[in-house]
Amino acid sequence: MRAADERTALGSVWLRTENEATRAPLTREQIVAAAIELLDQDGLDGFSMRKMATALGTAATSALYWRIANKNDLLELAVDEILGTALNQASTGDWRDHLTVACTAAYRALWEHPWAPQLLATHAGLGPNYQAFTDQLVSILVAARFKGEHLDSAVSAVFHYLIGSAVTDSAWSAMVRRSGLTERQWANEAGDQLGVGAESLAAYLNRANRAGPEARFSAGLRVILVGLRPRQLS
């Protein structure tokens, strides 16, 4: 297999060894940090390796392609870095409280970077922070005496709800962003056409509103956690 093929085999940056480049002026971590900044600024639709090279400067362009094989690799690295900011949040109370704190931290991290949950729909979670977060959920449930298939089902219920909520809410955010309008302006223009009214749509989009994304996420998570019990499914 040729060297170039080896850097793209298996379809994920996490399934390959990082290319050693002692003379490269930038580390992989510095490149990922720059990518996150650019993604926050321009969104996923406006992101490209060409823009990355421009942002890093001419002297660093070769370092970009030496450290990062392609755009998908860089996006995988970036979304995993975002999930890392949500790990190991301090909490008190019972297992439901621990899960609430962990999932809320992850949801907020993804909300702060709306492009990140969009990537979770197309890029498998093979990174260390993604895996560490999953392990955190598993550890909480194991400590609560969940076992076997019921443990697997509980992890799936919580994790899939978290990711599904983040993906759905980020899709709304991305649509508003593409319009070039504020949330309120977009709601005024689109509310009646969608048949929900401007006020209702504005509340639905507003993170600080009691009917907004974070409040809906918290309420839905409570419903799921109340329904979970540390016993085998019958």
Coordinates of C-alpha atoms in Angstrom, one line a residue:
M1 CA 0.0 0.0 0.0
R2 CA 1.3 3.4 -0.9
A3 CA 2.1 6.0 1.8
A4 CA -0.7 8.3 0.7
D5 CA -3.2 5.4 0.8
E6 CA -2.0 4.5 4.3
R7 CA -3.0 8.0 5.5
T8 CA -6.6 7.5 4.4
A9 CA -7.2 3.8 5.0
L10 CA -10.1 2.7 7.2
G11 CA -11.9 6.1 6.8
S12 CA -11.0 7.6 10.2
V13 CA -8.1 9.6 11.6
W14 CA -8.4 7.6 14.8
L15 CA -7.6 4.4 13.0
R16 CA -4.2 5.6 11.7
T17 CA -0.9 6.6 13.3
E18 CA -0.1 10.3 13.2
N19 CA 2.6 11.1 10.8
E20 CA 5.8 12.1 12.6
A21 CA 7.1 15.5 11.4
T22 CA 9.8 16.9 13.7
R23 CA 10.4 19.9 11.4
A24 CA 6.7 21.0 11.1
P25 CA 6.2 24.4 12.6
L26 CA 2.8 23.6 14.0
T27 CA 1.5 20.7 16.1
R28 CA -1.7 18.9 15.4
E29 CA -3.2 20.5 18.5
Q30 CA -2.5 24.0 17.2
I31 CA -4.0 23.2 13.8
V32 CA -7.2 21.8 15.5
A33 CA -7.5 24.9 17.6
A34 CA -7.3 27.0 14.5
A35 CA -9.9 24.9 12.8
I36 CA -12.3 25.2 15.7
E37 CA -11.9 29.0 15.6
L38 CA -12.6 29.0 11.9
L39 CA -15.6 26.7 12.2
D40 CA -17.1 28.9 14.9
Q41 CA -16.6 31.9 12.6
D42 CA -17.8 30.6 9.3
G43 CA -19.8 27.4 10.1
L44 CA -19.4 24.0 8.5
D45 CA -20.7 25.2 5.1
G46 CA -18.0 27.9 4.9
F47 CA -15.1 25.7 6.1
S48 CA -12.4 24.5 3.7
M49 CA -8.8 23.4 3.8
R50 CA -8.0 26.4 1.6
K51 CA -9.3 28.7 4.3
M52 CA -7.4 26.8 6.9
A53 CA -4.2 27.3 5.0
T54 CA -4.9 31.0 4.6
A55 CA -5.7 31.3 8.3
L56 CA -2.5 29.5 9.3
G57 CA -0.3 31.6 7.0
T58 CA 1.9 30.6 4.0
A59 CA 4.7 29.3 6.2
A60 CA 2.4 26.9 7.9
T61 CA 0.5 25.5 4.9
S62 CA 2.9 22.6 4.4
A63 CA 2.6 21.8 8.2
L64 CA -1.2 21.6 7.8
Y65 CA -1.0 18.9 5.1
W66 CA 1.8 17.1 6.8
R67 CA 0.0 16.8 10.1
I68 CA -3.6 16.4 8.7
A69 CA -4.2 14.3 5.7
N70 CA -7.5 15.7 4.6
K71 CA -10.6 17.7 5.6
N72 CA -12.5 14.8 7.1
D73 CA -9.6 14.0 9.4
L74 CA -9.5 17.6 10.6
L75 CA -13.3 17.7 11.2
E76 CA -13.0 14.4 13.2
L77 CA -10.3 15.9 15.4
A78 CA -12.2 19.1 15.9
V79 CA -15.5 17.6 17.0
D80 CA -13.7 15.2 19.4
E81 CA -11.9 18.2 20.9
I82 CA -15.3 19.9 21.6
L83 CA -16.6 16.8 23.4
G84 CA -13.5 16.9 25.6
T85 CA -14.6 20.1 27.2
A86 CA -17.6 18.4 28.7
L87 CA -15.7 15.6 30.4
N88 CA -15.6 15.0 34.2
Q89 CA -18.0 17.7 35.4
A90 CA -18.3 17.7 39.2
S91 CA -21.7 16.6 40.5
T92 CA -23.5 15.5 43.6
G93 CA -26.6 13.4 44.2
D94 CA -27.7 10.1 42.9
W95 CA -27.0 8.5 39.5
R96 CA -29.7 10.4 37.8
D97 CA -28.1 13.7 39.0
H98 CA -24.7 12.5 37.7
L99 CA -26.1 11.7 34.3
T100 CA -28.0 15.0 34.1
V101 CA -24.8 16.9 34.8
A102 CA -22.7 14.9 32.3
C103 CA -25.3 15.1 29.5
T104 CA -26.1 18.8 30.1
A105 CA -22.4 19.7 29.9
A106 CA -22.1 17.8 26.6
Y107 CA -25.2 19.4 25.2
R108 CA -24.0 22.9 26.1
A109 CA -20.6 22.2 24.6
L110 CA -22.2 21.1 21.4
W111 CA -24.6 24.1 21.5
E112 CA -21.7 26.5 21.8
H113 CA -20.3 25.0 18.5
P114 CA -23.4 24.3 16.3
W115 CA -21.2 22.8 13.6
A116 CA -20.1 20.0 15.9
P117 CA -23.4 18.1 16.3
Q118 CA -23.8 18.3 12.5
L119 CA -20.6 16.3 12.2
L120 CA -21.8 13.6 14.7
A121 CA -24.4 12.6 12.1
T122 CA -21.7 11.8 9.5
H123 CA -18.5 11.1 11.4
A124 CA -18.4 8.1 13.7
G125 CA -17.4 8.8 17.3
L126 CA -14.0 7.0 17.4
G127 CA -12.0 9.7 19.1
P128 CA -10.7 9.4 22.7
N129 CA -13.0 12.2 24.1
Y130 CA -16.0 10.6 22.5
Q131 CA -15.1 7.3 24.0
A132 CA -14.3 8.8 27.4
F133 CA -17.7 10.5 27.5
T134 CA -19.4 7.2 26.7
D135 CA -17.3 5.4 29.3
Q136 CA -18.4 8.1 31.8
L137 CA -22.1 7.3 31.2
V138 CA -21.4 3.6 31.4
S139 CA -19.6 4.0 34.7
I140 CA -22.4 6.0 36.2
L141 CA -25.0 3.4 35.2
V142 CA -22.8 0.5 36.3
A143 CA -22.5 2.1 39.8
A144 CA -26.3 2.3 39.8
R145 CA -26.3 -1.5 39.3
F146 CA -27.4 -1.5 35.6
K147 CA -26.3 -4.8 34.0
G148 CA -26.1 -6.7 30.8
E149 CA -28.5 -5.8 28.0
H150 CA -30.4 -3.4 30.2
L151 CA -27.1 -1.4 30.7
D152 CA -26.6 -1.3 27.0
S153 CA -30.2 -0.1 26.4
A154 CA -29.9 2.6 29.1
V155 CA -26.6 3.9 27.6
S156 CA -28.2 4.0 24.2
A157 CA -31.3 5.8 25.4
V158 CA -29.4 8.5 27.1
F159 CA -26.7 8.9 24.5
H160 CA -28.9 8.9 21.5
Y161 CA -31.3 11.4 23.1
L162 CA -28.3 13.7 23.8
I163 CA -27.0 13.5 20.2
G164 CA -30.4 13.6 18.6
S165 CA -31.3 16.8 20.6
A166 CA -28.0 18.4 19.7
V167 CA -28.3 17.6 16.0
T168 CA -31.9 18.8 15.8
D169 CA -31.2 22.1 17.6
S170 CA -28.1 22.8 15.6
A171 CA -30.0 22.2 12.4
W172 CA -32.4 25.0 13.4
S173 CA -29.5 27.2 14.4
A174 CA -27.7 26.6 11.1
M175 CA -30.8 27.4 9.1
V176 CA -31.2 30.7 10.8
R177 CA -27.5 31.5 10.3
R178 CA -27.8 30.8 6.6
S179 CA -30.6 33.3 6.3
G180 CA -28.4 36.1 7.6
L181 CA -31.2 37.2 10.0
T182 CA -31.3 37.2 13.8
E183 CA -33.4 34.5 15.5
R184 CA -36.2 37.1 16.1
Q185 CA -36.1 38.4 12.5
W186 CA -36.2 34.8 11.2
A187 CA -39.1 33.9 13.4
N188 CA -41.1 37.0 12.3
E189 CA -40.5 36.1 8.6
A190 CA -41.0 32.3 8.9
G191 CA -43.5 31.8 11.8
D192 CA -46.7 32.4 9.9
Q193 CA -45.5 30.4 6.9
L194 CA -44.7 27.4 9.2
G195 CA -48.1 27.7 10.8
V196 CA -46.8 28.2 14.4
G197 CA -46.7 32.0 14.7
A198 CA -43.8 34.3 15.2
E199 CA -43.9 34.4 19.0
S200 CA -44.0 30.6 19.3
L201 CA -41.2 30.1 16.9
A202 CA -39.1 32.8 18.5
A203 CA -39.5 31.1 21.9
Y204 CA -38.7 27.7 20.4
L205 CA -35.4 29.1 19.0
N206 CA -34.4 31.2 22.0
R207 CA -32.0 29.4 24.3
A208 CA -32.9 31.5 27.3
N209 CA -36.7 30.9 26.9
R210 CA -38.6 28.4 29.0
A211 CA -39.8 26.9 25.8
G212 CA -36.4 27.0 24.2
P213 CA -33.8 24.3 23.2
E214 CA -32.1 23.9 26.6
A215 CA -35.3 23.8 28.5
R216 CA -36.7 21.2 26.1
F217 CA -33.5 19.2 26.4
S218 CA -33.6 19.2 30.2
A219 CA -37.3 18.2 30.3
G220 CA -36.9 15.4 27.9
L221 CA -33.8 14.1 29.7
R222 CA -35.8 14.0 33.0
V223 CA -38.5 11.9 31.3
I224 CA -35.9 9.4 30.1
L225 CA -34.1 9.2 33.4
V226 CA -37.3 8.8 35.4
G227 CA -38.3 5.8 33.2
L228 CA -34.9 4.0 33.7
R229 CA -34.5 1.4 36.4
P230 CA -31.5 -0.6 37.4
R231 CA -33.0 -4.0 36.5
Q232 CA -33.2 -6.3 33.5
L233 CA -35.8 -5.7 30.9
S234 CA -38.7 -8.1 31.1

